[in-house]
XYZ file of C-alpha atoms in Angstrom:
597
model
C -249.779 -64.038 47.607
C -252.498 -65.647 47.282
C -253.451 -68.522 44.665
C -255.318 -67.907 41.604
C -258.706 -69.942 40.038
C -258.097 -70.545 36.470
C -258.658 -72.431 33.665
C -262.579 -72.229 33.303
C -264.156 -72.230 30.454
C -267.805 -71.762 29.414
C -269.788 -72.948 26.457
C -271.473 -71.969 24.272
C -271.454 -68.072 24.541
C -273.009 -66.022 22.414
C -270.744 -63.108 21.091
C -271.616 -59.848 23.330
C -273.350 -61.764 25.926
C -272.187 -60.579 29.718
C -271.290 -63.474 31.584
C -270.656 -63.012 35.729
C -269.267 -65.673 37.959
C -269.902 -65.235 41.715
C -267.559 -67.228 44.013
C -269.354 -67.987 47.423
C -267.654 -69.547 50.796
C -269.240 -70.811 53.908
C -269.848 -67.340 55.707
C -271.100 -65.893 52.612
C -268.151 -63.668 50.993
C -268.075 -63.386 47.726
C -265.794 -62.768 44.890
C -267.148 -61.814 41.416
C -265.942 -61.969 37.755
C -267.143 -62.045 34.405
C -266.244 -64.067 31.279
C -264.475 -62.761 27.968
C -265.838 -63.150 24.808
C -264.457 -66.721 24.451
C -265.820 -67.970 28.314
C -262.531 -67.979 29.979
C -262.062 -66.734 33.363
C -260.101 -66.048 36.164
C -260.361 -65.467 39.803
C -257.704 -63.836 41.567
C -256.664 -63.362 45.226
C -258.787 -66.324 46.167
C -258.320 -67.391 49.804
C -257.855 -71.436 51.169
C -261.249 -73.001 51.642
C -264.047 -74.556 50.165
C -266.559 -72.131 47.455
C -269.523 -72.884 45.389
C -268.973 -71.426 42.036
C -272.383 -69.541 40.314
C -272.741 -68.597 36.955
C -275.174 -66.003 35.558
C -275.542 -65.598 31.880
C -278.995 -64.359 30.258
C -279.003 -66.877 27.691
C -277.950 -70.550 29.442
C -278.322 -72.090 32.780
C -274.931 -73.142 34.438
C -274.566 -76.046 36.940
C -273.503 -74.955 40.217
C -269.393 -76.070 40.826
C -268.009 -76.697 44.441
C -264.305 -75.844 44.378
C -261.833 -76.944 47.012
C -259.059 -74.190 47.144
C -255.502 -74.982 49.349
C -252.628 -72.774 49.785
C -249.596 -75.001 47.939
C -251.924 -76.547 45.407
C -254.392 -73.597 44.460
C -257.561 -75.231 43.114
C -257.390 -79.090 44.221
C -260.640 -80.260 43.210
C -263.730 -79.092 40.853
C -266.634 -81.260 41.402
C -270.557 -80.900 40.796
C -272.450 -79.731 43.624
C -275.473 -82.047 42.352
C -273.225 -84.705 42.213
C -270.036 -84.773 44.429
C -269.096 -88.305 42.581
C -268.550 -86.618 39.229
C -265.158 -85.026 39.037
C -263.940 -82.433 36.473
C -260.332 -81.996 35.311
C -258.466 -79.476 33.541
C -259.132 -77.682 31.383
C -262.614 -77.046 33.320
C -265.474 -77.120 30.115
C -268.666 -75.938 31.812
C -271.664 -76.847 29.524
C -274.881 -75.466 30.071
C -277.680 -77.664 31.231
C -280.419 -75.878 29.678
C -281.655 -72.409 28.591
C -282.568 -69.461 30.438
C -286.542 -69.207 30.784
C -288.399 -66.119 31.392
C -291.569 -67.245 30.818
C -293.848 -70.432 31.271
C -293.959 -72.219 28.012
C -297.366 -73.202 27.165
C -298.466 -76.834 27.494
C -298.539 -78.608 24.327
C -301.970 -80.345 23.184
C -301.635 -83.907 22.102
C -304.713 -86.233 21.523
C -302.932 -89.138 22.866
C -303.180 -87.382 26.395
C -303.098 -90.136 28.974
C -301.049 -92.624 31.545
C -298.852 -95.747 33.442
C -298.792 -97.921 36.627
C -298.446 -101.294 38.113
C -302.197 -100.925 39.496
C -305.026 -102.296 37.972
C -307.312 -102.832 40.605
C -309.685 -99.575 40.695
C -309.297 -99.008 36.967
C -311.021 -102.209 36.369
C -313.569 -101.757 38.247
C -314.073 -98.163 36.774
C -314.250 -99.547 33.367
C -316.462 -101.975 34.062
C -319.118 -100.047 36.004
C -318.894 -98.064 32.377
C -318.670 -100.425 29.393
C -319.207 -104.272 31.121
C -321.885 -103.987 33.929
C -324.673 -102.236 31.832
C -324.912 -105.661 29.766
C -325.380 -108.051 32.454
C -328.735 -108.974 33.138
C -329.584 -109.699 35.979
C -332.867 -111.652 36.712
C -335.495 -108.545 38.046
C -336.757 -110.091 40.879
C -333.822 -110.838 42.704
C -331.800 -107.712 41.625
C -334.814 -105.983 43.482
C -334.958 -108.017 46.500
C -331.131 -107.133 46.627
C -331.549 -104.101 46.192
C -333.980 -103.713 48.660
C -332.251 -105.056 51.420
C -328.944 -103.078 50.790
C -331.114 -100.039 50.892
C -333.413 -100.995 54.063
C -336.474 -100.214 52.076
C -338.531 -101.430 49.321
C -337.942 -102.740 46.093
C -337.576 -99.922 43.720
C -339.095 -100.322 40.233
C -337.059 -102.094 37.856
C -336.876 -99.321 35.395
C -334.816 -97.466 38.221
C -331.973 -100.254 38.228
C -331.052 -100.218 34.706
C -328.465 -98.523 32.952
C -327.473 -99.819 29.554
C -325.670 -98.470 26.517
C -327.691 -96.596 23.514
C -327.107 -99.851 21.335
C -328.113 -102.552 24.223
C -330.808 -101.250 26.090
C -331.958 -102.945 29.514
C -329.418 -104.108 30.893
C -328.660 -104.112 34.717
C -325.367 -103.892 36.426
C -324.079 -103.271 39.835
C -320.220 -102.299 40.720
C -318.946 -103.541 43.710
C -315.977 -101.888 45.690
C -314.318 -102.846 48.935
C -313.194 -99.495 50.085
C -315.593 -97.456 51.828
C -314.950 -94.773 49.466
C -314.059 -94.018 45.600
C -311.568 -91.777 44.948
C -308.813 -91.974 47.082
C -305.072 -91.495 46.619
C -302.332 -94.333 46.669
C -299.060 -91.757 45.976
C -298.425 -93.108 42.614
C -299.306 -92.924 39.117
C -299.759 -94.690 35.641
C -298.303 -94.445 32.283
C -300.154 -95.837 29.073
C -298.383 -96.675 25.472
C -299.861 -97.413 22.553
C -302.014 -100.526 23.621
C -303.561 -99.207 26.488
C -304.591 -95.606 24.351
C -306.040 -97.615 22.035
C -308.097 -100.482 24.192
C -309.628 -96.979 26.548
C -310.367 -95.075 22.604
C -312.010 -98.157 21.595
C -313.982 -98.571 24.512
C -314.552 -94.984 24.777
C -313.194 -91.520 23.361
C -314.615 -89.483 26.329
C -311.996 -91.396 28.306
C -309.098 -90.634 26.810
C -310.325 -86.449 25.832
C -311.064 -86.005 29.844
C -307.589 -87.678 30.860
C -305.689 -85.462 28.553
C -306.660 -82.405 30.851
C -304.473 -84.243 33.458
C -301.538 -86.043 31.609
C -297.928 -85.779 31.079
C -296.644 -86.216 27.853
C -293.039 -88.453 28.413
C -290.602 -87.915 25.190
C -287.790 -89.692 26.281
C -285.911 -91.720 28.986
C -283.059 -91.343 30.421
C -281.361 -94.220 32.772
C -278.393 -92.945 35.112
C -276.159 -95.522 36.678
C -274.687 -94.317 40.076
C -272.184 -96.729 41.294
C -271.968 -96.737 45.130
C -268.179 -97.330 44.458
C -266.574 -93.821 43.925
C -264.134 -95.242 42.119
C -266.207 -96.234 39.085
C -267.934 -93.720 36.620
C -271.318 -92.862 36.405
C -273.129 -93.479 33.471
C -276.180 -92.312 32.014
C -277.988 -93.472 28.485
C -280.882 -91.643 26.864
C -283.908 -93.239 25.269
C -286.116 -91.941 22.714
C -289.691 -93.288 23.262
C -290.984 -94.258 19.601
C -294.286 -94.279 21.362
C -294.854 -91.775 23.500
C -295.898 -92.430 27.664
C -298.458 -90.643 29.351
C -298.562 -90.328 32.857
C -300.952 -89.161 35.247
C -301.582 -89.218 38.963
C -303.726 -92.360 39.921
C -306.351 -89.976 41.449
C -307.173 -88.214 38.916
C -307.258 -91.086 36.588
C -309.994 -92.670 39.230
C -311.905 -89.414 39.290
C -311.973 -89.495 35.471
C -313.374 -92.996 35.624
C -315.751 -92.360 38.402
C -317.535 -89.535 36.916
C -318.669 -91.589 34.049
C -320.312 -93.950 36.190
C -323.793 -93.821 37.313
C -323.455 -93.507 41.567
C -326.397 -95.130 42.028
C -324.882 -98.656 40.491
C -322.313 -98.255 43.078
C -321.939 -100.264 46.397
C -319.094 -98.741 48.188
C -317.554 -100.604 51.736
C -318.630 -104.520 50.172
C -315.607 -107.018 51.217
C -315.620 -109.679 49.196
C -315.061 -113.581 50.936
C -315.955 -115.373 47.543
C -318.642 -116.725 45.736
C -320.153 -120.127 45.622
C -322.834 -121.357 42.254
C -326.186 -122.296 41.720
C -325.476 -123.576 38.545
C -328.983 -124.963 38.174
C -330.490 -121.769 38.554
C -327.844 -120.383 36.124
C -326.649 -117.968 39.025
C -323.552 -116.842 41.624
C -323.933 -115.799 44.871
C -321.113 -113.353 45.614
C -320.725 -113.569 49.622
C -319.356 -110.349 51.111
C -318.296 -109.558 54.671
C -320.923 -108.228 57.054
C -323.131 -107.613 54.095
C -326.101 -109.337 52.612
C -325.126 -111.701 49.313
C -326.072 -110.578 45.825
C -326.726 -112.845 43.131
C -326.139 -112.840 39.822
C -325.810 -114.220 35.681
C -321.839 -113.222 35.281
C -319.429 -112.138 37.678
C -316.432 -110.118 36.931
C -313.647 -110.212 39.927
C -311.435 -106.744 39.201
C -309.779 -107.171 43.047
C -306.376 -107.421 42.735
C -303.532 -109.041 43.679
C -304.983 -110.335 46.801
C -308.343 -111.167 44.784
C -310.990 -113.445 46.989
C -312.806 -114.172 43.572
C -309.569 -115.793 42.237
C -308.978 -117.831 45.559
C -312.729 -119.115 45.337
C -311.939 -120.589 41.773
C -308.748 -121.436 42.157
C -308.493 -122.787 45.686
C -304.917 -125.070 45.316
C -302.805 -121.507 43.870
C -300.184 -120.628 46.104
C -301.482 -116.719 46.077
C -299.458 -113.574 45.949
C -295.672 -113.892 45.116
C -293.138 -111.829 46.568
C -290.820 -110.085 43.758
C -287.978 -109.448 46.118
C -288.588 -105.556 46.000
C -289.880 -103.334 48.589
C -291.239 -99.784 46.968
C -291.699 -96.174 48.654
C -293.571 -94.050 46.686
C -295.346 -90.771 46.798
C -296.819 -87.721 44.314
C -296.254 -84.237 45.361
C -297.125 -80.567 43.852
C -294.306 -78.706 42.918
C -296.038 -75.880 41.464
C -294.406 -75.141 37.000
C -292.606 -78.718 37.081
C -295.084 -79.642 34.387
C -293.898 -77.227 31.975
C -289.805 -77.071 33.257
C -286.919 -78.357 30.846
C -287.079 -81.826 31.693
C -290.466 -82.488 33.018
C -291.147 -84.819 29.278
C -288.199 -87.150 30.681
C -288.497 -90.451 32.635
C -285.894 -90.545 35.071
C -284.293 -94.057 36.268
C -281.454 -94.170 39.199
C -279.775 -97.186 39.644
C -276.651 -97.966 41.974
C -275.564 -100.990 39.656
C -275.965 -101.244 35.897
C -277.301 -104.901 36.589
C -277.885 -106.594 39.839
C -278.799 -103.234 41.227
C -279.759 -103.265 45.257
C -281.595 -99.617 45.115
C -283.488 -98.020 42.113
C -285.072 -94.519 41.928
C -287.666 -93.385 39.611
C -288.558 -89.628 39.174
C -291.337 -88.774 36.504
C -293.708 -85.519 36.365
C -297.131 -86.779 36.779
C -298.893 -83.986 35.269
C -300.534 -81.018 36.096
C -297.624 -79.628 38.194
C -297.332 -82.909 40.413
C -293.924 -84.846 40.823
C -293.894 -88.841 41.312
C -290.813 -90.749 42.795
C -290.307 -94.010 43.938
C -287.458 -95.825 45.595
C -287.023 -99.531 44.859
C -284.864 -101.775 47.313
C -284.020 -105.407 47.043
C -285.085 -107.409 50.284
C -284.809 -111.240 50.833
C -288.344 -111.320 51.939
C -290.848 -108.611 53.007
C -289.541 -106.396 55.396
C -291.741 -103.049 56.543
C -291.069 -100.250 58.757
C -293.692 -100.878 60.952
C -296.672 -103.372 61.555
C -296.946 -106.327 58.380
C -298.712 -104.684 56.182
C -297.491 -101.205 54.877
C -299.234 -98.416 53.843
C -299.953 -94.670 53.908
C -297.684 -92.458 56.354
C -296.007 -95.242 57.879
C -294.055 -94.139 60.900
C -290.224 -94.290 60.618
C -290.725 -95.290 56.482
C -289.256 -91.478 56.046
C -286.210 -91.679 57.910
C -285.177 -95.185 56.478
C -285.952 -94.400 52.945
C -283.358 -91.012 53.579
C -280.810 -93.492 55.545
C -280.241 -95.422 52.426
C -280.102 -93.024 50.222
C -277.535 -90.821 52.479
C -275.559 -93.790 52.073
C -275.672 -93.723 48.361
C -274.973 -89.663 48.441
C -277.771 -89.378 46.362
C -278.299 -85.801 48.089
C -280.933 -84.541 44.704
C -283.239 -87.460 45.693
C -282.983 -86.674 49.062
C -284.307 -83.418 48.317
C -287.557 -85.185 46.868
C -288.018 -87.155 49.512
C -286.891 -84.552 52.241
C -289.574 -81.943 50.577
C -292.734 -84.981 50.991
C -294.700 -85.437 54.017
C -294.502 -88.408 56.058
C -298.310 -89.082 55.396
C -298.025 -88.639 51.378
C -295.247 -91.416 51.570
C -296.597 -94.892 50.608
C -294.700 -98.366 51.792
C -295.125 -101.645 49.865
C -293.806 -105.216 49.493
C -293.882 -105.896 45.547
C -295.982 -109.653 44.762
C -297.152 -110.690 41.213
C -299.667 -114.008 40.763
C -298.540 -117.055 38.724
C -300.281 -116.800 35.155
C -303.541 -118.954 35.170
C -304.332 -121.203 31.836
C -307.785 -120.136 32.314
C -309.827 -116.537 33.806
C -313.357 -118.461 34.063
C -315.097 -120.916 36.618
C -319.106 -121.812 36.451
C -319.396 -122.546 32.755
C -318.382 -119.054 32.015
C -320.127 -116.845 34.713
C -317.373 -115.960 36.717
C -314.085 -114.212 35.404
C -311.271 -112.377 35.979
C -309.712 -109.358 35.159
C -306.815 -106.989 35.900
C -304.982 -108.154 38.628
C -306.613 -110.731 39.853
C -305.867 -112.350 36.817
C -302.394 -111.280 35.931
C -300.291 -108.901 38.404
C -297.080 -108.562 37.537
C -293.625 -106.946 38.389
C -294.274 -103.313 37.457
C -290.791 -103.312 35.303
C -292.200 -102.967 31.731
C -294.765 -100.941 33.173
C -297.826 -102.796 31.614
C -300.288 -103.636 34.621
C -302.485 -100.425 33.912
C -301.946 -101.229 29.945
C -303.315 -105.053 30.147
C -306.230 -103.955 32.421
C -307.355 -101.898 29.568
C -306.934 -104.438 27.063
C -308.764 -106.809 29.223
C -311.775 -104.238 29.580
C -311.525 -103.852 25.959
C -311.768 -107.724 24.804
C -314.218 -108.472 27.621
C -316.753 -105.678 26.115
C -316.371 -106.967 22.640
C -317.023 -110.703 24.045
C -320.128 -110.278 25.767
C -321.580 -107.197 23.505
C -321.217 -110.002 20.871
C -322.281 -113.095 22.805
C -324.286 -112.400 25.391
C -326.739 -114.081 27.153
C -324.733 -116.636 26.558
C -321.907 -116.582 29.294
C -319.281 -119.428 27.970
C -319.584 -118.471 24.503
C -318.513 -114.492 26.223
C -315.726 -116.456 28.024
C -314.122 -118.342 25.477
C -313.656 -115.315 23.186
C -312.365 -113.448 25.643
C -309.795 -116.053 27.567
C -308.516 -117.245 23.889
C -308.287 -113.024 23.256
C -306.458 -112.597 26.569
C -304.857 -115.278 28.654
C -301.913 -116.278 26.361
C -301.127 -112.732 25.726
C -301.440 -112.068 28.858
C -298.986 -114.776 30.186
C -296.342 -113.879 28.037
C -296.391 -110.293 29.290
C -296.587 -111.544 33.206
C -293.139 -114.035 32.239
C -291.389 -111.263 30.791
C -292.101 -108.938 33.408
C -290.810 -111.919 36.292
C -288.118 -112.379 33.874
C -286.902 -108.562 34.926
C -287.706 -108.928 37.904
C -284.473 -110.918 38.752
C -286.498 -113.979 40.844
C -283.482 -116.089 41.494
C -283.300 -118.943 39.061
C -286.866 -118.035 37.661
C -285.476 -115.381 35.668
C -282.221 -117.069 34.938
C -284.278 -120.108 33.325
C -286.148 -117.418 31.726
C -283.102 -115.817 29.775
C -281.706 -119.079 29.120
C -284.564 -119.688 26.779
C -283.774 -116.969 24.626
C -279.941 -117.285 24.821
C -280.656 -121.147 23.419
C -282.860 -120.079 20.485
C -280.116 -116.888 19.638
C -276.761 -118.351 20.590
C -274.848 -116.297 18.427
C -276.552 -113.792 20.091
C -274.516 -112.016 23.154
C -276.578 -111.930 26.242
C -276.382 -108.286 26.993
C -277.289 -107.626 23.668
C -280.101 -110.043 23.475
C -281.508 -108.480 26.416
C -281.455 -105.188 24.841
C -283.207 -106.615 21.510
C -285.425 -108.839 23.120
C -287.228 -105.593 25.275
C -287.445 -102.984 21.616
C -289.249 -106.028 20.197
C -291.221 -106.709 22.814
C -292.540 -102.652 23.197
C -293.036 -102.897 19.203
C -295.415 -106.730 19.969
C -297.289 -104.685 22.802
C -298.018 -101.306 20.885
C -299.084 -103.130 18.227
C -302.381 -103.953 20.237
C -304.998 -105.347 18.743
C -303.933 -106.531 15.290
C -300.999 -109.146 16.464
C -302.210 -110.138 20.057
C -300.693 -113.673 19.594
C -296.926 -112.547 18.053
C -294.988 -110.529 15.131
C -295.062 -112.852 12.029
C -291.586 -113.133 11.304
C -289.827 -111.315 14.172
C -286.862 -113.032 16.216
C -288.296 -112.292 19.701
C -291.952 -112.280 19.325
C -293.180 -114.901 16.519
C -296.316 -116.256 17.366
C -294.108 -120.062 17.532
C -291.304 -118.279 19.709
C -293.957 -116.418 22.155
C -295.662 -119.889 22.221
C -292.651 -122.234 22.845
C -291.439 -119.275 25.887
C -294.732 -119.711 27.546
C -294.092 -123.526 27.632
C -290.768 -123.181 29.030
C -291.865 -120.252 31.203
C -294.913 -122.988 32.841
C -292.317 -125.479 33.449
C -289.735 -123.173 34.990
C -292.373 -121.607 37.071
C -293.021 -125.321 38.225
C -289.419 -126.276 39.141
C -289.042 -122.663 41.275
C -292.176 -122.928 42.713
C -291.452 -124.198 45.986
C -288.525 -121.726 46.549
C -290.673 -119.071 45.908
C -291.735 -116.946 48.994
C -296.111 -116.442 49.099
C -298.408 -114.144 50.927
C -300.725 -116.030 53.153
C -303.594 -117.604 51.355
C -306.208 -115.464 50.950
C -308.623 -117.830 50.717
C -311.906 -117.897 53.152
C -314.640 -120.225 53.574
C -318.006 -119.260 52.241
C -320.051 -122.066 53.447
């Protein structure tokens, strides 16, 4: 005779709901049941062999079961087709997963519509062609001979060059941008909290009601711990977010920007070497590769992590600093994921609960398109082909599936499996040392975004601190200028310690050898009652309530145990001298630093 499948049951049903199981083998038969009124079910006469159990109910959605049937021992294993690792024993409680839907649910309206990333590079440029350019003055006579010879033709009347807002009228401004084109896709995303919402509403509402048409709206996040050892359980934690995270594709956060900026203040294909200063004059020169110079009263350098402007004022730092971390990426469509059960989560994968060696992240971008991103540890920057990374890197496919077949992660394979080679995205991950100052020649050059602080993506605050940054600067030189260092000094005493602290706790997650070690030390000193695992957990709820409370406390939390203005003072101290002694072990990108004699 042969064995039966028992001891299944299902919950919660719903009195007089008709429950059918389908039992499925490798050439297709099929055996079919249905559940009594209390979800318990048998299947008889059920030959040796390997079956994928289905459940149909009108009410729930069942996970899918693999079964492993044998003659002596009947039914030897139940496991999760989804995931092998996880195990079930007897008596077999199927929960549901989620409910049935028969219909697309409509997308919920929220005002505080809007994004994340570790990229601030475009964005500040975007915001500064909008709210920072139109007040820099320019001196008309050279603006036009500038212009003129960008152009090839003559100077066009001055009245044609300005663009200014309502309440500071005359002001001229030119944007900048290395690539030879706006607009362009990277395969990721940003998220914004609370501080970023507010810096973008304060410098502009339209910002924030035209990125709402494209957000994601993130409720919660859930962290699932995979061990690559069978033997040890998987784990999984869920997260309300206090504050909710938007997210939305990078592309169409730069087409938001980009249509509020003027196209003819725009100077696409302009690679910047550096600047030198005619400081009698009151003037920079801002030297650019196979293109004519352009002067000007204030410079703003918004080019990232490999900035030239930064290297020009700050020719002894070591540049970019490798994080340890090498990042695939990519955003796909998957056409309803925006409104499916789920899609307001923010997915981690890790294959250690600490010192993990691969991490996946899988968040709905908005609009029906799907981000991931797999994170692996490397002891120095490793790509799949060439030195540099990139879009549709040959072979970075294959080896991001390799390690992840290894893991027997087969749902994330299924992401990546599903996403062209081309939409795939390769980097190494660097970060800059924080700066005690963002200005050079007496206030006419600064920095912002990256080039003044990139930082490990971890807390997720590179997009946020751009903002803020656009934000401050605005305020600065709407109230200052034409005075350039009295604009500076309200915005570096606004920005750079803040700024610091949120570039040494990101490092501090980022696991940099004995950086990070040092790092935690600190805290475990100043809270030795304090466990460390615990401290850790405290330390990063404190620090999301510090940066969502953007503007009011910039420089600390009166009275909180983390984040007091003296403890957020005395850990940038100890962060600085840390950073000193690890310096040298640290592994740098090549200077980035050219000549503009």
């Amino acid at each position: 005779m042969l064995p039966a499948v028992d001891g299944f049951n299902l919950v919660p049903l719903k009195p007089g709901s008709a429950t059918e199981l389908l039992l499925t083998n490798a050439a297709g038969e099929q055996i079919r049941t249905f559940a009594d009124s209390n979800g318990w079910f048998t299947l008889h006469d059920v030959a040796p062999g390997t079956y994928v159990l289905t459940t149909t109910n009108p009410m729930f959605v069942y996970p899918e079961l693999q079964l492993d049937i044998t003659s002596k021992a009947g039914l030897a294993r139940a496991m999760y087709l989804v995931n092998k690792q996880q195990m079930m024993v007897q008596p077999f409680i199927i929960r549901p997963v989620a409910l049935a839907q028969y219909y697309e649910l409509r997308k919920p309206l929220d005002l505080w519509s809007f994004i994340k990333s570790p990229y601030g590079l475009m964005i500040g440029f975007m915001l500064f062609g909008i709210f920072v350019f139109p007040m820099l003055k320019v001196d008309p006579d050279e603006y036009k001979e500038a212009m003129a010879q960008l152009k090839g033709q003559q100077p066009a009347d001055s009245s044609s060059q300005q663009l200014g807002l309502g309440h500071m009228p005359g002001l001229n401004w030119l944007l900048v941008e290395a690539a030879d084109q706006l607009r362009t896709a990277t395969g990721t995303l940003i998220g914004v909290g609370a501080n970023g919402l507010h810096a973008l509403e304060c410098l502009d509402p339209r910002i924030v009601a035209n990125l709402k048409k494209y957000a994601q709206v993130g409720s919660r996040a859930e962290g699932h711990v995979r061990p690559a050892d069978p033997a040890i359980q998987p784990e999984v934690s869920v997260i309300p977010l206090s504050q909710k995270l938007h997210t939305i594709r990078w592309g169409a956060t730069q087409n938001v920007l980009a249509e509020l900026v003027d196209a003819s203040h725009v100077r696409c294909g302009h690679k910047c070497r550096g600047y030198t200063e005619d400081a009698a004059a009151g003037l920079v020169t801002v030297h650019f590769q196979d293109k004519p110079d352009i002067k000007a009263r204030l410079v703003v350098g918004a080019d990232g992590v490999r900035s030239a402007i930064r290297s020009s004022m700050c020719p002894s730092d070591p540049g970019p600093r490798f994080l340890g971390y090498m990042n695939w990426n990519a955003v796909r469509r998957v056409p309803g994921s925006s409104s499916a059960p789920g899609s307001d989560v923010i997915k981690t994968i890790r294959d250690s609960k600490t010192d993990f060696t691969t991490m996946v992240y899988i968040i709905n971008a908005g609009c029906d398109y799907q981000f991931w991103q797999v994170r692996m540890t490397s002891d120095s920057p490793c790509f799949t082909s060439g030195c540099t990374g990139g879009g549709g890197v040959p072979g970075s496919k294959a080896r991001v599936m390799q390690r992840l077949q290894q893991l027997g992660w087969a749902d994330i394979m299924q992401e990546v499996a599903a996403t062209d080679e081309s939409a795939i995205y390769e980097r190494a991950m660097w970060d800059r040392l924080p700066l005690p100052s963002w200005s050079a020649a007496g206030g006419r050059v600064l920095l912002l975004g990256d080039a003044a602080h990139a930082m490990y993506a971890g807390p997720g605050q590179g997009a946020r601190t751009a903002f803020e940054d656009a934000h401050q600067l605005y305020l600065a030189i709407k109230q200052h200028w034409p005075h350039p260092a009295a604009a500076a000094g309200q915005y570096e005493d606004a920005r750079v310690h803040r700024a610091s602290i949120i570039q040494n706790h990101a490092a501090a997650m980022a696991n940099l050898g004995g950086l990070s070690g040092d790092m935690n030390a600190f805290w475990q000193q100043l809270h030795p009652d304090t466990p460390d695992a615990v401290g850790r957990s405290e330390r990063f709820r404190e620090f999301q309530v510090w940066l969502n409370s953007y503007p009011e406390t910039v420089h600390g939390l009166p009275g909180a145990k983390y984040t007091s203005p003296e403890h957020l003072r005395a850990f940038v101290k100890h962060c600085a001298a840390a950073t000193s002694k690890h310096r040298d072990s640290q592994q740098y990108m090549p200077s980035t630093n050219t000549s503009c004699a």
